[in-house]
Every structure is written in C-alpha cells, then in structure tokens.
C-alpha cells in the first residue's frame, strides 16, 4: 500500500471521511502541528529545506497548480493545543484529493513547528530563496540540527493534526466538518505508523487482490483510529468552522 503515513494516508482518510456525504466539496484544509520535543534527524531537516521557497503542488481554483513551500503563514487555533502558526508544506494530498472529490476551491496541507524560532526561520528562509538567493542546504543541516537540540528543551510533548472539509450538503446548505487528533506524552511520532498498521491488519485478516493500492483505498479513518488505542492519542470531530484565512497563496512562477 502506498502513502501509508501521516500524509497522505491519515490526512486522506480524514478528508475522505468528512467529504463522503457532501454534495459538493469546496475545500479540504489539513494541518499538522508536531510537539517540539520529538526527534528530528538530519534527513528530515534536509528534506524540509529542499522545498522551502520552491514550488509545491496545491489544488487551487479547482485545478492542480503550484505555490511556494513554507509560505502563507497564518495562526491556527487547535483544540487542546492552542494557537500554532502554520505554513504550506509539500504533500501528495492536493494531487490525490483534489481530482478525486472535484474540489471547487482548494486543497492544502500546512505544518506548524512548536518552536517559534524554527517556524519563523523557515518562513524567512522561504522568502529569501524566493528572491533568488541560492543556498547550499548541505552546509545548513548540521548547524540547524545543533540549534534544534537546544530549542527543543523549551517545547512540549503535545502535538496535533486537523482536517477540515467545507462544502454543500444534499440540500445545498453550506457545511464544515472538522476532525482533530491530539497526541500527548510524546506519542505524536507514533501517529505516522497508524495507517500502515491498519493496512497490515487488513491484509492479514481480509482477502485483498494482489496489486498496488493507496492506503486510503484499503482502510478508512475508523480502522486507523482503532490502532491508536493504548496510546495517549485522542480524536474528535465537530461541525464548527475553524479559523480560515482566505489570503492568496504565493504562486510559484
């Protein structure tokens, strides 16, 4: 199964669950806000730097386009976590969910680092690179890793994920459905394997034709949530609209 991680596995499952009974889907807005105490290796830092300030896929105005990675910073209020600043990151969600649900407006995935200096630093880095300044990211990885080891001591072990789908119901009325995951006591990093665990359980217990599948086509959100039992992870859903900022994304040239 492909994409059996937080994104697009869990994010897509959350989006599919919310969009399932909508007559028309107008937007799918996802965000992940990891706890700052989690371990982050050099490979992750290098990957994040690779697309900051560069084009990443977004579904905008009903079609696949590109915007700038780590741009469009905004404040997002998450139940149980509080306010977290988030910015656009690179995922497969736009390419998968946009055409699948014929989303009219946008599909985006944003991330918010708990340490403000890290979040703002990436946004500034994105802005400078967008101006045409060239960087040797290989030389930046080790210093940034050192700084992170210091900064993480001032952060928490709580993280969250949010998926909100807005659109029209069968009667044409506007509606917004939101799913929230809150992880405590350092269990946030375990979230990334939950979709994979659900897929493995499905393959072990159910007949599945051989072939390649997207995780979201094999397991739904309820099956993934079952894998979270025993961890300090709780999920909830409501119809309250989250804070949305209709600012324009910085489109890539």
PDB file of N, CA, C and O in Angstrom, residues 187-248:
ATOM      1  N   UNK A 187       3.624  10.727  22.381  1.00  0.00           N
ATOM      2  CA  UNK A 187       3.122   9.696  21.462  1.00  0.00           C
ATOM      3  C   UNK A 187       2.881  10.216  20.050  1.00  0.00           C
ATOM      4  O   UNK A 187       2.475   9.442  19.174  1.00  0.00           O
ATOM      5  N   UNK A 188       3.112  11.493  19.807  1.00  0.00           N
ATOM      6  CA  UNK A 188       2.901  12.054  18.476  1.00  0.00           C
ATOM      7  C   UNK A 188       3.633  11.328  17.361  1.00  0.00           C
ATOM      8  O   UNK A 188       3.044  11.031  16.313  1.00  0.00           O
ATOM      9  N   UNK A 189       4.927  11.008  17.529  1.00  0.00           N
ATOM     10  CA  UNK A 189       5.639  10.315  16.449  1.00  0.00           C
ATOM     11  C   UNK A 189       5.035   8.971  16.070  1.00  0.00           C
ATOM     12  O   UNK A 189       5.275   8.473  14.961  1.00  0.00           O
ATOM     13  N   UNK A 190       4.269   8.355  16.982  1.00  0.00           N
ATOM     14  CA  UNK A 190       3.638   7.067  16.664  1.00  0.00           C
ATOM     15  C   UNK A 190       2.492   7.219  15.667  1.00  0.00           C
ATOM     16  O   UNK A 190       2.088   6.239  15.043  1.00  0.00           O
ATOM     17  N   UNK A 191       1.969   8.435  15.517  1.00  0.00           N
ATOM     18  CA  UNK A 191       0.833   8.658  14.619  1.00  0.00           C
ATOM     19  C   UNK A 191       1.184   8.273  13.194  1.00  0.00           C
ATOM     20  O   UNK A 191       0.352   7.752  12.446  1.00  0.00           O
ATOM     21  N   UNK A 192       2.429   8.512  12.802  1.00  0.00           N
ATOM     22  CA  UNK A 192       2.820   8.286  11.406  1.00  0.00           C
ATOM     23  C   UNK A 192       2.725   6.822  10.977  1.00  0.00           C
ATOM     24  O   UNK A 192       2.696   6.527   9.774  1.00  0.00           O
ATOM     25  N   UNK A 193       2.693   5.883  11.928  1.00  0.00           N
ATOM     26  CA  UNK A 193       2.640   4.464  11.552  1.00  0.00           C
ATOM     27  C   UNK A 193       1.235   3.876  11.655  1.00  0.00           C
ATOM     28  O   UNK A 193       1.031   2.716  11.319  1.00  0.00           O
ATOM     29  N   UNK A 194       0.263   4.663  12.120  1.00  0.00           N
ATOM     30  CA  UNK A 194      -1.068   4.114  12.367  1.00  0.00           C
ATOM     31  C   UNK A 194      -1.770   3.647  11.099  1.00  0.00           C
ATOM     32  O   UNK A 194      -2.437   2.618  11.085  1.00  0.00           O
ATOM     33  N   UNK A 195      -1.634   4.413  10.024  1.00  0.00           N
ATOM     34  CA  UNK A 195      -2.252   3.992   8.758  1.00  0.00           C
ATOM     35  C   UNK A 195      -1.606   2.706   8.255  1.00  0.00           C
ATOM     36  O   UNK A 195      -2.291   1.794   7.769  1.00  0.00           O
ATOM     37  N   UNK A 196      -0.281   2.607   8.384  1.00  0.00           N
ATOM     38  CA  UNK A 196       0.423   1.398   7.950  1.00  0.00           C
ATOM     39  C   UNK A 196      -0.011   0.194   8.785  1.00  0.00           C
ATOM     40  O   UNK A 196      -0.199  -0.908   8.257  1.00  0.00           O
ATOM     41  N   UNK A 197      -0.176   0.403  10.094  1.00  0.00           N
ATOM     42  CA  UNK A 197      -0.618  -0.695  10.957  1.00  0.00           C
ATOM     43  C   UNK A 197      -2.010  -1.172  10.574  1.00  0.00           C
ATOM     44  O   UNK A 197      -2.294  -2.383  10.563  1.00  0.00           O
ATOM     45  N   UNK A 198      -2.893  -0.229  10.244  1.00  0.00           N
ATOM     46  CA  UNK A 198      -4.243  -0.597   9.827  1.00  0.00           C
ATOM     47  C   UNK A 198      -4.228  -1.366   8.511  1.00  0.00           C
ATOM     48  O   UNK A 198      -4.992  -2.321   8.326  1.00  0.00           O
ATOM     49  N   UNK A 199      -3.348  -0.954   7.604  1.00  0.00           N
ATOM     50  CA  UNK A 199      -3.234  -1.658   6.318  1.00  0.00           C
ATOM     51  C   UNK A 199      -2.748  -3.088   6.534  1.00  0.00           C
ATOM     52  O   UNK A 199      -3.276  -4.045   5.953  1.00  0.00           O
ATOM     53  N   UNK A 200      -1.718  -3.260   7.376  1.00  0.00           N
ATOM     54  CA  UNK A 200      -1.184  -4.601   7.650  1.00  0.00           C
ATOM     55  C   UNK A 200      -2.267  -5.491   8.254  1.00  0.00           C
ATOM     56  O   UNK A 200      -2.424  -6.668   7.877  1.00  0.00           O
ATOM     57  N   UNK A 201      -3.038  -4.959   9.185  1.00  0.00           N
ATOM     58  CA  UNK A 201      -4.123  -5.738   9.798  1.00  0.00           C
ATOM     59  C   UNK A 201      -5.150  -6.144   8.755  1.00  0.00           C
ATOM     60  O   UNK A 201      -5.651  -7.273   8.768  1.00  0.00           O
ATOM     61  N   UNK A 202      -5.456  -5.231   7.852  1.00  0.00           N
ATOM     62  CA  UNK A 202      -6.418  -5.550   6.779  1.00  0.00           C
ATOM     63  C   UNK A 202      -5.871  -6.673   5.899  1.00  0.00           C
ATOM     64  O   UNK A 202      -6.597  -7.613   5.554  1.00  0.00           O
ATOM     65  N   UNK A 203      -4.607  -6.602   5.543  1.00  0.00           N
ATOM     66  CA  UNK A 203      -4.019  -7.604   4.662  1.00  0.00           C
ATOM     67  C   UNK A 203      -3.938  -8.974   5.333  1.00  0.00           C
ATOM     68  O   UNK A 203      -4.022 -10.011   4.673  1.00  0.00           O
ATOM     69  N   UNK A 204      -3.762  -8.973   6.659  1.00  0.00           N
ATOM     70  CA  UNK A 204      -3.657 -10.235   7.389  1.00  0.00           C
ATOM     71  C   UNK A 204      -5.000 -10.918   7.587  1.00  0.00           C
ATOM     72  O   UNK A 204      -5.069 -12.146   7.695  1.00  0.00           O
ATOM     73  N   UNK A 205      -6.074 -10.141   7.647  1.00  0.00           N
ATOM     74  CA  UNK A 205      -7.371 -10.706   8.004  1.00  0.00           C
ATOM     75  C   UNK A 205      -8.398 -10.709   6.877  1.00  0.00           C
ATOM     76  O   UNK A 205      -9.416 -11.397   6.979  1.00  0.00           O
ATOM     77  N   UNK A 206      -8.163  -9.960   5.816  1.00  0.00           N
ATOM     78  CA  UNK A 206      -9.148  -9.881   4.742  1.00  0.00           C
ATOM     79  C   UNK A 206      -8.522 -10.285   3.408  1.00  0.00           C
ATOM     80  O   UNK A 206      -7.325 -10.135   3.191  1.00  0.00           O
ATOM     81  N   UNK A 207      -9.389 -10.778   2.544  1.00  0.00           N
ATOM     82  CA  UNK A 207      -8.950 -11.103   1.191  1.00  0.00           C
ATOM     83  C   UNK A 207      -8.763  -9.805   0.399  1.00  0.00           C
ATOM     84  O   UNK A 207      -9.692  -9.003   0.297  1.00  0.00           O
ATOM     85  N   UNK A 208      -7.585  -9.604  -0.141  1.00  0.00           N
ATOM     86  CA  UNK A 208      -7.296  -8.420  -0.948  1.00  0.00           C
ATOM     87  C   UNK A 208      -6.601  -8.857  -2.219  1.00  0.00           C
ATOM     88  O   UNK A 208      -5.639  -9.622  -2.173  1.00  0.00           O
ATOM     89  N   UNK A 209      -7.098  -8.409  -3.346  1.00  0.00           N
ATOM     90  CA  UNK A 209      -6.490  -8.778  -4.615  1.00  0.00           C
ATOM     91  C   UNK A 209      -5.070  -8.231  -4.699  1.00  0.00           C
ATOM     92  O   UNK A 209      -4.800  -7.112  -4.242  1.00  0.00           O
ATOM     93  N   UNK A 210      -4.143  -8.982  -5.268  1.00  0.00           N
ATOM     94  CA  UNK A 210      -2.764  -8.508  -5.394  1.00  0.00           C
ATOM     95  C   UNK A 210      -2.701  -7.227  -6.218  1.00  0.00           C
ATOM     96  O   UNK A 210      -3.520  -6.999  -7.111  1.00  0.00           O
ATOM     97  N   UNK A 211      -1.736  -6.393  -5.911  1.00  0.00           N
ATOM     98  CA  UNK A 211      -1.566  -5.155  -6.668  1.00  0.00           C
ATOM     99  C   UNK A 211      -1.165  -4.009  -5.769  1.00  0.00           C
ATOM    100  O   UNK A 211      -1.032  -4.169  -4.554  1.00  0.00           O
ATOM    101  N   UNK A 212      -0.958  -2.863  -6.372  1.00  0.00           N
ATOM    102  CA  UNK A 212      -0.585  -1.661  -5.628  1.00  0.00           C
ATOM    103  C   UNK A 212      -1.843  -0.857  -5.302  1.00  0.00           C
ATOM    104  O   UNK A 212      -2.702  -0.663  -6.158  1.00  0.00           O
ATOM    105  N   UNK A 213      -1.945  -0.406  -4.070  1.00  0.00           N
ATOM    106  CA  UNK A 213      -3.096   0.370  -3.622  1.00  0.00           C
ATOM    107  C   UNK A 213      -2.626   1.612  -2.871  1.00  0.00           C
ATOM    108  O   UNK A 213      -1.548   1.615  -2.264  1.00  0.00           O
ATOM    109  N   UNK A 214      -3.439   2.630  -2.901  1.00  0.00           N
ATOM    110  CA  UNK A 214      -3.254   3.731  -1.972  1.00  0.00           C
ATOM    111  C   UNK A 214      -3.856   3.293  -0.638  1.00  0.00           C
ATOM    112  O   UNK A 214      -4.885   2.619  -0.603  1.00  0.00           O
ATOM    113  N   UNK A 215      -3.215   3.689   0.452  1.00  0.00           N
ATOM    114  CA  UNK A 215      -3.688   3.277   1.770  1.00  0.00           C
ATOM    115  C   UNK A 215      -5.143   3.672   1.986  1.00  0.00           C
ATOM    116  O   UNK A 215      -5.921   2.921   2.573  1.00  0.00           O
ATOM    117  N   UNK A 216      -5.530   4.863   1.497  1.00  0.00           N
ATOM    118  CA  UNK A 216      -6.891   5.343   1.715  1.00  0.00           C
ATOM    119  C   UNK A 216      -7.922   4.462   1.010  1.00  0.00           C
ATOM    120  O   UNK A 216      -9.100   4.450   1.381  1.00  0.00           O
ATOM    121  N   UNK A 217      -7.506   3.687   0.011  1.00  0.00           N
ATOM    122  CA  UNK A 217      -8.430   2.793  -0.682  1.00  0.00           C
ATOM    123  C   UNK A 217      -8.547   1.440   0.018  1.00  0.00           C
ATOM    124  O   UNK A 217      -9.405   0.623  -0.341  1.00  0.00           O
ATOM    125  N   UNK A 218      -7.687   1.198   1.001  1.00  0.00           N
ATOM    126  CA  UNK A 218      -7.730  -0.069   1.739  1.00  0.00           C
ATOM    127  C   UNK A 218      -8.343   0.077   3.127  1.00  0.00           C
ATOM    128  O   UNK A 218      -9.042  -0.814   3.603  1.00  0.00           O
ATOM    129  N   UNK A 219      -8.055   1.182   3.786  1.00  0.00           N
ATOM    130  CA  UNK A 219      -8.540   1.367   5.155  1.00  0.00           C
ATOM    131  C   UNK A 219      -9.121   2.774   5.319  1.00  0.00           C
ATOM    132  O   UNK A 219      -8.618   3.734   4.747  1.00  0.00           O
ATOM    133  N   UNK A 220     -10.171   2.863   6.105  1.00  0.00           N
ATOM    134  CA  UNK A 220     -10.788   4.150   6.390  1.00  0.00           C
ATOM    135  C   UNK A 220     -10.329   4.700   7.725  1.00  0.00           C
ATOM    136  O   UNK A 220      -9.567   4.061   8.460  1.00  0.00           O
ATOM    137  N   UNK A 221     -10.822   5.856   8.068  1.00  0.00           N
ATOM    138  CA  UNK A 221     -10.420   6.521   9.304  1.00  0.00           C
ATOM    139  C   UNK A 221     -10.755   5.701  10.549  1.00  0.00           C
ATOM    140  O   UNK A 221      -9.918   5.608  11.461  1.00  0.00           O
ATOM    141  N   UNK A 222     -11.945   5.073  10.653  1.00  0.00           N
ATOM    142  CA  UNK A 222     -12.232   4.281  11.853  1.00  0.00           C
ATOM    143  C   UNK A 222     -11.211   3.172  12.097  1.00  0.00           C
ATOM    144  O   UNK A 222     -10.826   2.921  13.246  1.00  0.00           O
ATOM    145  N   UNK A 223     -10.773   2.507  11.026  1.00  0.00           N
ATOM    146  CA  UNK A 223      -9.791   1.433  11.173  1.00  0.00           C
ATOM    147  C   UNK A 223      -8.455   1.972  11.663  1.00  0.00           C
ATOM    148  O   UNK A 223      -7.759   1.330  12.459  1.00  0.00           O
ATOM    149  N   UNK A 224      -8.087   3.160  11.196  1.00  0.00           N
ATOM    150  CA  UNK A 224      -6.826   3.766  11.629  1.00  0.00           C
ATOM    151  C   UNK A 224      -6.923   4.208  13.084  1.00  0.00           C
ATOM    152  O   UNK A 224      -5.995   4.020  13.876  1.00  0.00           O
ATOM    153  N   UNK A 225      -8.061   4.770  13.460  1.00  0.00           N
ATOM    154  CA  UNK A 225      -8.239   5.224  14.841  1.00  0.00           C
ATOM    155  C   UNK A 225      -8.171   4.056  15.825  1.00  0.00           C
ATOM    156  O   UNK A 225      -7.714   4.227  16.964  1.00  0.00           O
ATOM    157  N   UNK A 226      -8.606   2.876  15.417  1.00  0.00           N
ATOM    158  CA  UNK A 226      -8.538   1.715  16.297  1.00  0.00           C
ATOM    159  C   UNK A 226      -7.105   1.369  16.671  1.00  0.00           C
ATOM    160  O   UNK A 226      -6.842   0.846  17.752  1.00  0.00           O
ATOM    161  N   UNK A 227      -6.176   1.666  15.777  1.00  0.00           N
ATOM    162  CA  UNK A 227      -4.770   1.368  16.056  1.00  0.00           C
ATOM    163  C   UNK A 227      -4.191   2.306  17.113  1.00  0.00           C
ATOM    164  O   UNK A 227      -3.112   2.056  17.643  1.00  0.00           O
ATOM    165  N   UNK A 228      -4.893   3.371  17.415  1.00  0.00           N
ATOM    166  CA  UNK A 228      -4.393   4.354  18.381  1.00  0.00           C
ATOM    167  C   UNK A 228      -4.747   4.008  19.816  1.00  0.00           C
ATOM    168  O   UNK A 228      -4.273   4.668  20.744  1.00  0.00           O
ATOM    169  N   UNK A 229      -5.588   2.978  20.024  1.00  0.00           N
ATOM    170  CA  UNK A 229      -5.957   2.572  21.370  1.00  0.00           C
ATOM    171  C   UNK A 229      -4.711   2.131  22.131  1.00  0.00           C
ATOM    172  O   UNK A 229      -3.867   1.403  21.611  1.00  0.00           O
ATOM    173  N   UNK A 230      -4.594   2.571  23.369  1.00  0.00           N
ATOM    174  CA  UNK A 230      -3.416   2.236  24.156  1.00  0.00           C
ATOM    175  C   UNK A 230      -2.354   3.306  24.132  1.00  0.00           C
ATOM    176  O   UNK A 230      -1.387   3.246  24.900  1.00  0.00           O
ATOM    177  N   UNK A 231      -2.515   4.280  23.229  1.00  0.00           N
ATOM    178  CA  UNK A 231      -1.601   5.418  23.168  1.00  0.00           C
ATOM    179  C   UNK A 231      -2.293   6.651  23.746  1.00  0.00           C
ATOM    180  O   UNK A 231      -3.510   6.687  23.884  1.00  0.00           O
ATOM    181  N   UNK A 232      -1.499   7.658  24.051  1.00  0.00           N
ATOM    182  CA  UNK A 232      -2.060   8.914  24.548  1.00  0.00           C
ATOM    183  C   UNK A 232      -2.472   9.780  23.352  1.00  0.00           C
ATOM    184  O   UNK A 232      -1.936  10.859  23.117  1.00  0.00           O
ATOM    185  N   UNK A 233      -3.406   9.239  22.585  1.00  0.00           N
ATOM    186  CA  UNK A 233      -3.886   9.903  21.382  1.00  0.00           C
ATOM    187  C   UNK A 233      -5.407   9.872  21.401  1.00  0.00           C
ATOM    188  O   UNK A 233      -6.007   8.815  21.614  1.00  0.00           O
ATOM    189  N   UNK A 234      -6.024  11.009  21.198  1.00  0.00           N
ATOM    190  CA  UNK A 234      -7.485  11.031  21.123  1.00  0.00           C
ATOM    191  C   UNK A 234      -7.923  11.810  19.888  1.00  0.00           C
ATOM    192  O   UNK A 234      -7.254  12.751  19.458  1.00  0.00           O
ATOM    193  N   UNK A 235      -9.042  11.388  19.350  1.00  0.00           N
ATOM    194  CA  UNK A 235      -9.573  12.022  18.138  1.00  0.00           C
ATOM    195  C   UNK A 235     -10.985  12.533  18.415  1.00  0.00           C
ATOM    196  O   UNK A 235     -11.712  11.967  19.224  1.00  0.00           O
ATOM    197  N   UNK A 236     -11.350  13.583  17.741  1.00  0.00           N
ATOM    198  CA  UNK A 236     -12.688  14.135  17.896  1.00  0.00           C
ATOM    199  C   UNK A 236     -13.136  14.789  16.611  1.00  0.00           C
ATOM    200  O   UNK A 236     -12.327  15.035  15.703  1.00  0.00           O
ATOM    201  N   UNK A 237     -14.418  15.056  16.518  1.00  0.00           N
ATOM    202  CA  UNK A 237     -14.943  15.698  15.323  1.00  0.00           C
ATOM    203  C   UNK A 237     -16.092  16.619  15.702  1.00  0.00           C
ATOM    204  O   UNK A 237     -16.785  16.392  16.691  1.00  0.00           O
ATOM    205  N   UNK A 238     -16.238  17.664  14.938  1.00  0.00           N
ATOM    206  CA  UNK A 238     -17.354  18.575  15.134  1.00  0.00           C
ATOM    207  C   UNK A 238     -17.632  19.313  13.837  1.00  0.00           C
ATOM    208  O   UNK A 238     -16.941  19.123  12.838  1.00  0.00           O
ATOM    209  N   UNK A 239     -18.662  20.142  13.851  1.00  0.00           N
ATOM    210  CA  UNK A 239     -19.052  20.894  12.659  1.00  0.00           C
ATOM    211  C   UNK A 239     -18.752  22.373  12.809  1.00  0.00           C
ATOM    212  O   UNK A 239     -19.258  23.183  12.061  1.00  0.00           O
ATOM    213  N   UNK A 240     -17.949  22.709  13.771  1.00  0.00           N
ATOM    214  CA  UNK A 240     -17.600  24.118  13.956  1.00  0.00           C
ATOM    215  C   UNK A 240     -16.512  24.520  12.972  1.00  0.00           C
ATOM    216  O   UNK A 240     -15.518  23.801  12.817  1.00  0.00           O
ATOM    217  N   UNK A 241     -16.674  25.639  12.321  1.00  0.00           N
ATOM    218  CA  UNK A 241     -15.682  26.103  11.364  1.00  0.00           C
ATOM    219  C   UNK A 241     -14.419  26.538  12.091  1.00  0.00           C
ATOM    220  O   UNK A 241     -14.479  27.244  13.091  1.00  0.00           O
ATOM    221  N   UNK A 242     -13.280  26.086  11.582  1.00  0.00           N
ATOM    222  CA  UNK A 242     -12.026  26.528  12.175  1.00  0.00           C
ATOM    223  C   UNK A 242     -11.641  27.865  11.563  1.00  0.00           C
ATOM    224  O   UNK A 242     -12.215  28.310  10.571  1.00  0.00           O
ATOM    225  N   UNK A 243     -10.661  28.500  12.178  1.00  0.00           N
ATOM    226  CA  UNK A 243     -10.184  29.780  11.656  1.00  0.00           C
ATOM    227  C   UNK A 243      -9.600  29.554  10.281  1.00  0.00           C
ATOM    228  O   UNK A 243      -8.710  28.729  10.091  1.00  0.00           O
ATOM    229  N   UNK A 244     -10.130  30.243   9.292  1.00  0.00           N
ATOM    230  CA  UNK A 244      -9.631  30.111   7.920  1.00  0.00           C
ATOM    231  C   UNK A 244      -9.224  31.476   7.413  1.00  0.00           C
ATOM    232  O   UNK A 244      -9.893  32.475   7.636  1.00  0.00           O
ATOM    233  N   UNK A 245      -8.097  31.510   6.760  1.00  0.00           N
ATOM    234  CA  UNK A 245      -7.620  32.760   6.217  1.00  0.00           C
ATOM    235  C   UNK A 245      -7.619  32.647   4.699  1.00  0.00           C
ATOM    236  O   UNK A 245      -6.970  31.770   4.150  1.00  0.00           O
ATOM    237  N   UNK A 246      -8.393  33.478   4.046  1.00  0.00           N
ATOM    238  CA  UNK A 246      -8.515  33.393   2.603  1.00  0.00           C
ATOM    239  C   UNK A 246      -7.447  34.195   1.882  1.00  0.00           C
ATOM    240  O   UNK A 246      -7.671  34.727   0.809  1.00  0.00           O
ATOM    241  N   UNK A 247      -6.273  34.273   2.510  1.00  0.00           N
ATOM    242  CA  UNK A 247      -5.200  35.009   1.868  1.00  0.00           C
ATOM    243  C   UNK A 247      -4.773  34.295   0.601  1.00  0.00           C
ATOM    244  O   UNK A 247      -4.962  33.096   0.463  1.00  0.00           O
ATOM    245  N   UNK A 248      -4.178  35.009  -0.304  1.00  0.00           N
ATOM    246  CA  UNK A 248      -3.702  34.397  -1.525  1.00  0.00           C
ATOM    247  C   UNK A 248      -2.387  33.678  -1.255  1.00  0.00           C
ATOM    248  O   UNK A 248      -1.531  34.159  -0.556  1.00  0.00           O
TER     249      UNK A 248
END
